[in-house]
Short mmCIF file of C-alpha atoms and ligand atoms in Angstrom, two decimals:
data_model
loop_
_atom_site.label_atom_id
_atom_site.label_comp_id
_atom_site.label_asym_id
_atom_site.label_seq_id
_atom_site.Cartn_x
_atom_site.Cartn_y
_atom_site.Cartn_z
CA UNK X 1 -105.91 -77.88 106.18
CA UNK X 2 -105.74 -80.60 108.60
CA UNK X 3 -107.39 -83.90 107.86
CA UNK X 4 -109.29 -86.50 109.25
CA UNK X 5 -106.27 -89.37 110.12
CA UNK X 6 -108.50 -90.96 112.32
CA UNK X 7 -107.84 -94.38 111.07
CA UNK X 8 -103.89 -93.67 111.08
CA UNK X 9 -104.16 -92.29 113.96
CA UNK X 10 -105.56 -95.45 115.97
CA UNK X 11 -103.62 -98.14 113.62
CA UNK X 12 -99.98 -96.81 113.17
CA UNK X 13 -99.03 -93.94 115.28
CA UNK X 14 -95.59 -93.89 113.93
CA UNK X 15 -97.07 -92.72 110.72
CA UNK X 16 -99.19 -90.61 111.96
CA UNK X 17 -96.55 -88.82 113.87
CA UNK X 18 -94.75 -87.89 110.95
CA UNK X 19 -98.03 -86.87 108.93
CA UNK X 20 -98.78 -84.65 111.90
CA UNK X 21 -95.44 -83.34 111.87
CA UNK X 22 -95.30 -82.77 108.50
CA UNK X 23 -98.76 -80.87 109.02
CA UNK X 24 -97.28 -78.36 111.71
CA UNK X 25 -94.20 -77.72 109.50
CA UNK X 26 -96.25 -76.79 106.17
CA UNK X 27 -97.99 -74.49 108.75
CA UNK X 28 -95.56 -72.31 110.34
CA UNK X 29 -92.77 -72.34 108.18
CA UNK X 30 -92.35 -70.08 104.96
CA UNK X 31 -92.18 -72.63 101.84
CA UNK X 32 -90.33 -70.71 99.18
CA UNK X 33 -88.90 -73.96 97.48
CA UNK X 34 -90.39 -72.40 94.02
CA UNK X 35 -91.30 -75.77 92.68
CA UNK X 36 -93.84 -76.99 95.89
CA UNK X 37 -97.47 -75.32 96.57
CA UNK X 38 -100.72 -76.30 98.64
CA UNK X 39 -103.23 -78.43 96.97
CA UNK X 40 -107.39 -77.81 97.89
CA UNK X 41 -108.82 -80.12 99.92
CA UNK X 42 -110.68 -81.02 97.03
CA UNK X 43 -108.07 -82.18 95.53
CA UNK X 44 -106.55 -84.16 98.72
CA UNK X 45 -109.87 -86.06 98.62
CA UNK X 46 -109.28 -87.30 94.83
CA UNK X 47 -105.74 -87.88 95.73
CA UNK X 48 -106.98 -90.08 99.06
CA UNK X 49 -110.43 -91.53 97.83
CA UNK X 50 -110.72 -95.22 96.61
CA UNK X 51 -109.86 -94.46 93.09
CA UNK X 52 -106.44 -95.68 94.31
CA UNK X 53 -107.72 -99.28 94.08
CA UNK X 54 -108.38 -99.44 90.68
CA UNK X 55 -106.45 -100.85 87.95
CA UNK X 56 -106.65 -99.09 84.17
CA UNK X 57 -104.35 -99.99 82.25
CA UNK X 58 -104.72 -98.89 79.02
CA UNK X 59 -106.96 -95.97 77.63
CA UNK X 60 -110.60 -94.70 77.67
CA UNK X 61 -112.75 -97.33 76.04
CA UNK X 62 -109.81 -99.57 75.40
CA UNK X 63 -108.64 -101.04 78.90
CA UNK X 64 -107.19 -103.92 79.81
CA UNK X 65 -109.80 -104.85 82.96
CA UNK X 66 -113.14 -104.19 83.14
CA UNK X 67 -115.13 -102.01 85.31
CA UNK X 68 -113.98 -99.23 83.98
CA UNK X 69 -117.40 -97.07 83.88
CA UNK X 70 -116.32 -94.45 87.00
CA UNK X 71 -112.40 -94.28 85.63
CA UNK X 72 -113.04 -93.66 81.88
CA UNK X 73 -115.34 -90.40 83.13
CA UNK X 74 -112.73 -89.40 85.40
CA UNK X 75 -109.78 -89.64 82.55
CA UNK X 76 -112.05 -87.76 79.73
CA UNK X 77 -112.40 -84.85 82.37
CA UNK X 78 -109.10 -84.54 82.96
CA UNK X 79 -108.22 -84.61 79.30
CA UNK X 80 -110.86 -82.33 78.37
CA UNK X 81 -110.05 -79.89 81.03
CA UNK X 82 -106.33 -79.76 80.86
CA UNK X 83 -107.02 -79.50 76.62
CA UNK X 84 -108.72 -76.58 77.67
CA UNK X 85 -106.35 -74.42 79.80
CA UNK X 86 -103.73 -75.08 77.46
CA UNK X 87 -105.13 -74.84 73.88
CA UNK X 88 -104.18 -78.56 73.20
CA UNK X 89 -106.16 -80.99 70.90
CA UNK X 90 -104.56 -84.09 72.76
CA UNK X 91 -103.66 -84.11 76.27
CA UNK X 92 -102.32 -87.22 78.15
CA UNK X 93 -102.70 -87.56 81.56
CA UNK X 94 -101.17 -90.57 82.32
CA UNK X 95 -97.83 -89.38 83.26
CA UNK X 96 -96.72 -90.78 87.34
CA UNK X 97 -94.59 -87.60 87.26
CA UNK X 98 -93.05 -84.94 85.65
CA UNK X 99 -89.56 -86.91 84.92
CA UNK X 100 -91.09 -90.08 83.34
CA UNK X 101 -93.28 -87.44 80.95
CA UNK X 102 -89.93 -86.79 79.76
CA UNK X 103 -89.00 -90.11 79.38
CA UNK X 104 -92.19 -91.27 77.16
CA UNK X 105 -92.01 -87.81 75.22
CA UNK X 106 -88.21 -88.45 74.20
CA UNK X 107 -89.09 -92.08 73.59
CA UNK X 108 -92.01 -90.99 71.38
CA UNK X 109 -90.20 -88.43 69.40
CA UNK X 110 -86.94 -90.17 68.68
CA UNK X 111 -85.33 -93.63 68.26
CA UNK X 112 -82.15 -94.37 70.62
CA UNK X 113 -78.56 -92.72 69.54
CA UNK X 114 -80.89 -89.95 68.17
CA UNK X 115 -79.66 -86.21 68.96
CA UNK X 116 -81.73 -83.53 71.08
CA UNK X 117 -80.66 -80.12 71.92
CA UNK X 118 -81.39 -79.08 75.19
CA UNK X 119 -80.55 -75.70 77.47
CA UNK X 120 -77.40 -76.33 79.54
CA UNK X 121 -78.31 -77.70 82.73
CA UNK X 122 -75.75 -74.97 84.53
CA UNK X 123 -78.02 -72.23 82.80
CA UNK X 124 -81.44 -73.45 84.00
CA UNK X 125 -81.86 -77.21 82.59
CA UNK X 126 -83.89 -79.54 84.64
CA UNK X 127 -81.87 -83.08 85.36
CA UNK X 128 -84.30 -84.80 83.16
CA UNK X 129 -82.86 -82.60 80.08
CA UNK X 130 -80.23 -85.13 80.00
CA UNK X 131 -78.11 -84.74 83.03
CA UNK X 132 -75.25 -87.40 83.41
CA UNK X 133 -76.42 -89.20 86.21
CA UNK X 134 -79.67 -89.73 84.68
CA UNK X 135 -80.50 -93.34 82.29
CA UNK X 136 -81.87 -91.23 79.78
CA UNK X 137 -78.42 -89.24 79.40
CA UNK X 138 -77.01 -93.45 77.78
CA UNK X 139 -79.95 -93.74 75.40
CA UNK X 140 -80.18 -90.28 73.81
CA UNK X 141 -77.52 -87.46 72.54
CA UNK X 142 -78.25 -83.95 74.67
CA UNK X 143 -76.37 -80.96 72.74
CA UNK X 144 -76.81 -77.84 74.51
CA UNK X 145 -77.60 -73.90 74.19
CA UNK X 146 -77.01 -71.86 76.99
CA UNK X 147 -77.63 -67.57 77.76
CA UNK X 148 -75.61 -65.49 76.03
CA UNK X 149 -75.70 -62.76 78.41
CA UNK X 150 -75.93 -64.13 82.41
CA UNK X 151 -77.39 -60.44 83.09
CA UNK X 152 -79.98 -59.86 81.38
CA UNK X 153 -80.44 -63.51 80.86
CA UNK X 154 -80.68 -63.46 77.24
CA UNK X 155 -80.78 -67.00 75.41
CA UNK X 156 -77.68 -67.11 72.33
CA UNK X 157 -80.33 -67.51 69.74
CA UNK X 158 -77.98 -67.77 66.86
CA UNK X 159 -75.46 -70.27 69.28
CA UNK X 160 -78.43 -72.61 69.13
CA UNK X 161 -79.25 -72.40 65.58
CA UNK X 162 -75.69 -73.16 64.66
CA UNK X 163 -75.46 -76.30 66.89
CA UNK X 164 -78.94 -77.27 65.54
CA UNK X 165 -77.71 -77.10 61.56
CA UNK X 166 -74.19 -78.93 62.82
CA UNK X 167 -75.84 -81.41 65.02
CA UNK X 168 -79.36 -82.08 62.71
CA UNK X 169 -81.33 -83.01 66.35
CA UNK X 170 -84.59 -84.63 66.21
CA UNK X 171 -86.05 -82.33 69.62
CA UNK X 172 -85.54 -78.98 69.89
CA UNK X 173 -85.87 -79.02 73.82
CA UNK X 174 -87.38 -75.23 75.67
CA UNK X 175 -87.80 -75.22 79.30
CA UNK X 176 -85.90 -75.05 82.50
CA UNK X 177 -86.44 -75.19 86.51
CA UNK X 178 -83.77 -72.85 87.33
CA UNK X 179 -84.45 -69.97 84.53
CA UNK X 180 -86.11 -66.70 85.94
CA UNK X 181 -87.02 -65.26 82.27
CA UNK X 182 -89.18 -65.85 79.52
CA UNK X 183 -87.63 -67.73 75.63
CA UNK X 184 -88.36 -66.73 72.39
CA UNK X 185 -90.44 -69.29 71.49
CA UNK X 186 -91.35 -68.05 67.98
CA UNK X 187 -87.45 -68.21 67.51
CA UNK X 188 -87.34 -71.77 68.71
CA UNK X 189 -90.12 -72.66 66.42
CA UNK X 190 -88.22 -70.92 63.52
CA UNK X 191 -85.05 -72.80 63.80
CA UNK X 192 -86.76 -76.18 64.85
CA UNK X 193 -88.52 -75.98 61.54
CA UNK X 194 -85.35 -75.00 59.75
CA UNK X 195 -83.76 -78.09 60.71
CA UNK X 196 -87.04 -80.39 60.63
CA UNK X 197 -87.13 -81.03 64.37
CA UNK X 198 -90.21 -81.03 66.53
CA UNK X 199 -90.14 -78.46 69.35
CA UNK X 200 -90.65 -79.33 72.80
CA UNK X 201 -91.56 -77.47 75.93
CA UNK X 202 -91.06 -78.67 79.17
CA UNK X 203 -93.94 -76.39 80.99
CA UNK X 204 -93.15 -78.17 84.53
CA UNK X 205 -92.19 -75.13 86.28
CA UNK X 206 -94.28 -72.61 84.53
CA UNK X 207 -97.55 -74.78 83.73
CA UNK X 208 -100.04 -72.64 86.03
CA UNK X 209 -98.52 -69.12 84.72
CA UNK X 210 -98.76 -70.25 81.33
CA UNK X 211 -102.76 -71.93 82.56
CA UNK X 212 -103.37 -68.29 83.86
CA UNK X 213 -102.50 -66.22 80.99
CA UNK X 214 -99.44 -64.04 82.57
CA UNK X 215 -96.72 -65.24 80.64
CA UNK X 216 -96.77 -66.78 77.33
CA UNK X 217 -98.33 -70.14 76.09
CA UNK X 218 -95.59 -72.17 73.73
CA UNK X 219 -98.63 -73.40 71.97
CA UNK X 220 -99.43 -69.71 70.34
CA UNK X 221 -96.13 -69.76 68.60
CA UNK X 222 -96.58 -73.22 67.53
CA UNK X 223 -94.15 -75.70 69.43
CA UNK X 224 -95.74 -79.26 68.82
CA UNK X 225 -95.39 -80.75 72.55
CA UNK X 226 -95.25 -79.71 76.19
CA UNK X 227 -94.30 -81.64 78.84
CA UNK X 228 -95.36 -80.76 82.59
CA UNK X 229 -95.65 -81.35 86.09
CA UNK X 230 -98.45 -80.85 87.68
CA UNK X 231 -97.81 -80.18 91.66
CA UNK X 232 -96.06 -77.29 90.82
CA UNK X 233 -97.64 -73.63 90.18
CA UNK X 234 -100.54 -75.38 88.74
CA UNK X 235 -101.34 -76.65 92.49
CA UNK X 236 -102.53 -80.00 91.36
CA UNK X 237 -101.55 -83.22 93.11
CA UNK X 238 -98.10 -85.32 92.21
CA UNK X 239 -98.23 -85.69 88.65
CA UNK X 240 -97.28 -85.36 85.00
CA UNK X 241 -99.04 -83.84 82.04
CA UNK X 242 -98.18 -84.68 78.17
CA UNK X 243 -99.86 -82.07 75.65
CA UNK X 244 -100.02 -81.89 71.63
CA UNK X 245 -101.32 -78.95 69.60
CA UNK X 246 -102.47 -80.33 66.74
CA UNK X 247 -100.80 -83.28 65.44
CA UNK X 248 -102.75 -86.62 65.96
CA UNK X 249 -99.90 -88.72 64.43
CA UNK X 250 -97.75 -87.57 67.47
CA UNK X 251 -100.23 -87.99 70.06
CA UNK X 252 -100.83 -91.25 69.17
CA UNK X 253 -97.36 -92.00 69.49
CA UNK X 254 -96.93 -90.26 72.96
CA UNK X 255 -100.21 -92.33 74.31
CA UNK X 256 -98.18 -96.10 73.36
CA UNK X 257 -95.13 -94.74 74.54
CA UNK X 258 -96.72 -93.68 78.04
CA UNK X 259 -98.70 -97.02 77.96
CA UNK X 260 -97.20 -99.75 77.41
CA UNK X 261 -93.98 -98.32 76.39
CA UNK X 262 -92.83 -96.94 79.75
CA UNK X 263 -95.60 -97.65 82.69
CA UNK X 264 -98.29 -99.98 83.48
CA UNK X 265 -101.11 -99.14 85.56
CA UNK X 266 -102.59 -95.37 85.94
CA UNK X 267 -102.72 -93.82 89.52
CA UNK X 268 -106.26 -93.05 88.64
CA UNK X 269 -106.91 -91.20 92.30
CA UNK X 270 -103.97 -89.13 91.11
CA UNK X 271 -105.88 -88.37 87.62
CA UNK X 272 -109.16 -87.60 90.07
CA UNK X 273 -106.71 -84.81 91.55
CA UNK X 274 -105.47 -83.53 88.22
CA UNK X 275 -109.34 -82.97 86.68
CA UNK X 276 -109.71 -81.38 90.44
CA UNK X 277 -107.29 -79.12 89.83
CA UNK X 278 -107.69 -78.50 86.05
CA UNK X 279 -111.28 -77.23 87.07
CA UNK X 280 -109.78 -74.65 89.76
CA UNK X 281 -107.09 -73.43 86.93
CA UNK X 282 -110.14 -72.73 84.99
CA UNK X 283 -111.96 -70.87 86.98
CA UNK X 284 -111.16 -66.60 86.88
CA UNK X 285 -109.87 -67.18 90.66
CA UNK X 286 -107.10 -68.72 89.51
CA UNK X 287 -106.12 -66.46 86.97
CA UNK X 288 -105.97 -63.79 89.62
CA UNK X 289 -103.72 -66.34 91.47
CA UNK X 290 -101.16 -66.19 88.67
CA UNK X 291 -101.03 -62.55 88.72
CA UNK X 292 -100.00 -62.09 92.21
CA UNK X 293 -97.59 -64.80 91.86
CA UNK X 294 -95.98 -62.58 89.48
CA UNK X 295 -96.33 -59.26 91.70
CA UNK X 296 -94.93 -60.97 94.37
CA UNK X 297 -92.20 -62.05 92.90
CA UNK X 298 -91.09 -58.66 91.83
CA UNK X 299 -91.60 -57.21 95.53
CA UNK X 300 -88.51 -59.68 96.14
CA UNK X 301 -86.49 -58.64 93.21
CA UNK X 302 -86.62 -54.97 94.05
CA UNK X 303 -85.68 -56.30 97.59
CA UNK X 304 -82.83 -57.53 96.40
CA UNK X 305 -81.89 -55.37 94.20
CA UNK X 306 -81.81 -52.58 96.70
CA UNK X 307 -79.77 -54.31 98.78
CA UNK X 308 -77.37 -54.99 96.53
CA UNK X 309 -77.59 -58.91 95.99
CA UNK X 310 -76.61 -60.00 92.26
CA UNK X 311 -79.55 -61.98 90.78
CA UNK X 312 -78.85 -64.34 87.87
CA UNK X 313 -80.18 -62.23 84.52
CA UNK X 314 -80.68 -59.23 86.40
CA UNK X 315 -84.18 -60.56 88.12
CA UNK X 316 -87.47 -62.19 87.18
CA UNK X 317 -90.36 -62.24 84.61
CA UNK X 318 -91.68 -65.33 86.45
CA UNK X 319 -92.22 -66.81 89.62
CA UNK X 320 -88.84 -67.37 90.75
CA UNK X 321 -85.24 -65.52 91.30
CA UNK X 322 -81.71 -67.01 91.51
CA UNK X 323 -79.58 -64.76 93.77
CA UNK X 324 -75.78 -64.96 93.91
CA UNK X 325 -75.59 -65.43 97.65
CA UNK X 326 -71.80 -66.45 97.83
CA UNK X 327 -70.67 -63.34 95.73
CA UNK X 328 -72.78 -60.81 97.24
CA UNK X 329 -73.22 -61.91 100.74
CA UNK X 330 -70.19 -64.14 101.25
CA UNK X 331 -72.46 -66.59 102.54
CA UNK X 332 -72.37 -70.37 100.64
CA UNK X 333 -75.75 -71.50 98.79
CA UNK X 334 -75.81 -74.90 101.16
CA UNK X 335 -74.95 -72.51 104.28
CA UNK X 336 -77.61 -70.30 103.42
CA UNK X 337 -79.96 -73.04 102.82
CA UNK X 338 -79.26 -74.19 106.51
CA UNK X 339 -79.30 -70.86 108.15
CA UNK X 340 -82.83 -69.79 106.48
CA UNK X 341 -84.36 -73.28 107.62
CA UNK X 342 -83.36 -72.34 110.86
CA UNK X 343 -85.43 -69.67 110.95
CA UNK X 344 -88.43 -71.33 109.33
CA UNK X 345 -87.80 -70.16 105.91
CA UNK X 346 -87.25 -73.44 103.46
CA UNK X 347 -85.74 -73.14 99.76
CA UNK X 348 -83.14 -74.48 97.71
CA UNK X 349 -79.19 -73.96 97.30
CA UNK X 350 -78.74 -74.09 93.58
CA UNK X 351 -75.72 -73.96 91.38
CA UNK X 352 -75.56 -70.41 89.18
CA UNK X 353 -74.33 -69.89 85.63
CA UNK X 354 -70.71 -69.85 85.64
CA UNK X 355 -70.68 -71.19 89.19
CA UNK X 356 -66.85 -71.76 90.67
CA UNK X 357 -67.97 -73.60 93.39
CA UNK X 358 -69.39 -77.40 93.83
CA UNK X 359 -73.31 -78.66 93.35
CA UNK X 360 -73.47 -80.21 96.79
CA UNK X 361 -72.12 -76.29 97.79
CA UNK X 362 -72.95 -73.71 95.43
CA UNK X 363 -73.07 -70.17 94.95
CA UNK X 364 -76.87 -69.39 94.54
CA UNK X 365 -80.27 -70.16 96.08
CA UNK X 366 -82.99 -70.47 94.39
CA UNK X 367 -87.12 -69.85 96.27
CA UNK X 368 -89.88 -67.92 94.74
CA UNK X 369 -93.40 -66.95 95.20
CA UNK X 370 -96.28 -69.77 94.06
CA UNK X 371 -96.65 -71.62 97.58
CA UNK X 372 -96.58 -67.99 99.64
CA UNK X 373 -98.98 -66.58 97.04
CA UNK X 374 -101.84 -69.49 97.55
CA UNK X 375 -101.24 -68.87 101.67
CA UNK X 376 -102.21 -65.32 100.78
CA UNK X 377 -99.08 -62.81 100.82
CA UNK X 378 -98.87 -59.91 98.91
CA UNK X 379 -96.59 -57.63 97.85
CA UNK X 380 -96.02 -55.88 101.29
CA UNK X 381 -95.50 -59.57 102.97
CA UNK X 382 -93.47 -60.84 100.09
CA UNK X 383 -91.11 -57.86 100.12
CA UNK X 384 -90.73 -57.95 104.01
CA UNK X 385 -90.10 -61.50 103.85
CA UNK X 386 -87.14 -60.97 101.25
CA UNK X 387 -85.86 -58.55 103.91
CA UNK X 388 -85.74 -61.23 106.68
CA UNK X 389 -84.22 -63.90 104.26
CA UNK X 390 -80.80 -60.65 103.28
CA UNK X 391 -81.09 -59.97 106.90
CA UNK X 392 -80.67 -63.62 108.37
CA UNK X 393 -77.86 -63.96 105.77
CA UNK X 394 -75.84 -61.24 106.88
CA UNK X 395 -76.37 -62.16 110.49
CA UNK X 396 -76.23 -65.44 110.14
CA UNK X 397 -74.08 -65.88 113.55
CA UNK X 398 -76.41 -64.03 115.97
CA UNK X 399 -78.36 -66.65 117.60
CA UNK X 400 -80.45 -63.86 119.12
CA UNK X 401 -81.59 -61.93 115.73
CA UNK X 402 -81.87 -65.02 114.37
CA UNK X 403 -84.10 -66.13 117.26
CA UNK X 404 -86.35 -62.73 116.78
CA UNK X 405 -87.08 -63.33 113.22
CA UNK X 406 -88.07 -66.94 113.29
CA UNK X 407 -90.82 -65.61 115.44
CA UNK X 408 -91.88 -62.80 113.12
CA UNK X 409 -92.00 -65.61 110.38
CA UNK X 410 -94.14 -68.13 112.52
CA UNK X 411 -96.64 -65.08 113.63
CA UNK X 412 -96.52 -64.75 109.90
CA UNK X 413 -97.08 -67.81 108.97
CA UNK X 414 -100.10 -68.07 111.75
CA UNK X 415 -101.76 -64.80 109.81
CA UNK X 416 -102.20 -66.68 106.80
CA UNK X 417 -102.86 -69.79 107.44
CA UNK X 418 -102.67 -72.51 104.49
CA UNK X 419 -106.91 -72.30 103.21
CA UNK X 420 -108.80 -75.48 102.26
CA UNK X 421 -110.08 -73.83 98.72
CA UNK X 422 -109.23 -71.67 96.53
CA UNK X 423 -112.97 -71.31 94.56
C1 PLP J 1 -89.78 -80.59 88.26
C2 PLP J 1 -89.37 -80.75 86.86
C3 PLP J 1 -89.40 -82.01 86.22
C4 PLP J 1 -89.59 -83.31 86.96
O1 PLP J 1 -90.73 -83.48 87.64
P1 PLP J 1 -90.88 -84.63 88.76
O2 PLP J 1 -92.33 -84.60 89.04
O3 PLP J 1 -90.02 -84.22 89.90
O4 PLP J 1 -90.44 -85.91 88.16
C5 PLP J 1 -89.12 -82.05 84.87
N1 PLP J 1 -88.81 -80.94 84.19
C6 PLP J 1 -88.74 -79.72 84.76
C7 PLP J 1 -88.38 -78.52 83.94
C8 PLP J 1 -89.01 -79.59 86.12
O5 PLP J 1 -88.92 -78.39 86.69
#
């Protein structure tokens, strides 16, 4: 996957010290942070080409500047393609990122001091769900439903529908980063329409299972928006993703309140990478793609299972697992975070449901299986490496076992190297 940095290379070595770097590290480390994958070089190319010198503003047709001939055929493909994969009559592709597609969506759907019901951010919520820290948190009111059951994982269905007949919110808000199972979505839809709220999905963590067909698409049961990323297990470059069924009236809304309401100018090199990448989800390669994902994520949970290590809800219908590393292992989620990295295994600490200790120094980490999946691993690799992770863990003070596995994970690493395409 290396590129051509010839040009860095000669102008600004500092840079290209740190691209290099960055280069060798993707390579022979194990990237289990379950929200980061490898893009094609295809899509590097849009993401690099001269696209990123072009100003848009505004919307196919209808932009601000001209000389807009090259941009407005880039921008229908990507609409028309990302449509496509997720059975969506309006698609906006606009979106910098996955946290101001939140933004615009919540600015679209509501007015300010208007309520939306979230999941709890302690059970799975992503930051952008109305975290304290965030803006967003002083212009909106987040209510919250949270699991029922932190075993089996299961969401308190009826919990939500009374806070959403007490509370009367605008959004009924699905989705999570941190959540290993799959919703109800029918039952979301049910009490969304009960109250006269329009259901949301944020898709950012999920977007390429749901593009490959091996968990459920929101859309089926009727939710009216989705919200995504679309670096994540779709393997696209940096990016966010705003989607509508069926209702024009609402996508015209969510179009003003991407442009002009929240950002100016389009990355358009960005959008070249998100048609790019659209086209590979498309393709039956990918599909296979999000199937092993899936496999491989189970060869981990019976890993841990075996060895005794609580996972949050029991283990994983998706591409990730939470695992309970302080009460199982006696081993903090930050000190486990720093141990694994150590032996070129990278993933995140994460805070778990009912968590006792702090967020900078939790109880849980959190990794899963899209990045290790496009590299090539299968189940066999995937459960061995789930070994190496309990195994590091519990010897996390011999500097020579330690030593032995970091060099099982780089010859690992160096067996499947990261590939250039995927079609
Ligand atoms: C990652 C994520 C986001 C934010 O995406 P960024 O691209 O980091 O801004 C929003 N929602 C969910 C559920 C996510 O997992």
């Amino acid at each position: 996957m290396t590129q051509n940095l010839k040009f860095i290379k000669k102008q600004d070595p500092a840079v290209y010290k740190a691209i290099v770097g960055e280069e060798k590290r993707q390579a022979e480390g194990l990237e289990l942070i379950p929200s980061e994958n490898y893009v094609s070089q295809a899509v590097l190319e849009a993401n690099g080409s001269v696209l990123t010198n072009k100003y848009s503003e505004g919307y196919i047709g209808r932009r601000y500047y001209g000389g807009q001939e090259f941009t407005d055929a880039i921008e229908k493909l990507a609409i028309e393609r990302a449509c496509k994969l997720f059975g969506a009559k309006y698609a906006n592709v606009q979106p910098l990122s996955g946290a101001p597609a939140n933004v615009a969506a919540y600015f679209a759907l509501m007015n300010p001091g208007d309520t939306i019901l979230g999941m709890d951010l302690a059970h799975g919520g992503h930051l952008t769900h109305g975290h304290p820290v965030t803006s967003i948190s002083k212009v909106f009111k987040f209510v919250r439903y949270s699991m029922k059951n932190i075993e089996t994982g299961e969401i308190d269905y009826e919990g939500l529908r009374q806070t959403a007949l007490r509370e009367k919110p605008k959004v009924i808000l699905a989705g999570y980063s941190a959540y290993p199972r799959e919703l109800d979505y029918a039952k979301f839809v049910e009490i969304a329409r009960e109250v006269g709220a329009i259901s949301m999905m944020d898709i950012a963590h999920i977007a390429g299972l749901i593009a490959g067909k091996v968990v459920k698409n929101p859309f089926d049961y009727g939710f009216d928006v989705m919200t995504s990323t679309t670096h994540k297990t779709l393997r696209g470059p940096r990016g966010g993703l705003i989607l509508v069924r069926e209702n024009e009236e609402l996508a015209k809304k969510i179009d003003k309140s991407v442009f002009p309401g929240l950002q100016g100018g389009p990355h358009m090199n960005l959008i070249a990478g998100k048609a790019v990448a659209f086209g590979e989800a498309l393709k039956p390669s990918f599909k296979k793609y999000a199937q092993q994902i899936l496999k491989n994520a189970k060869a981990m949970e019976e890993v841990f299972r075996r060895e005794k290590v609580r996972m949050i809800t029991g283990g994983t219908s998706n591409h990730l697992i939470l695992a309970d590393v302080w009460g199982s292992l006696g081993v903090s989620g930050k000190e486990a975070q720093t141990v694994l990295d150590e032996v070129g295994i990278t993933l995140n600490m994460n805070m778990i449901a009912g968590d006792t200790r702090k967020p900078m120094d939790p109880s849980g980490i959190r990794f899963g299986t899209p990045a290790i999946t496009t590299r090539g691993f299968k189940e066999k690799e995937c459960a061995r490496v789930a070994e190496l992770i309990i195994e590091t863990l519990r010897n996390k003070g011999d500097e020579k076992r330690k030593k032995e596995i970091h060099v099982e994970i780089i010859k690992l690493a160096k067996k499947f190297p990261i590939p250039d395409k995927f079609i």
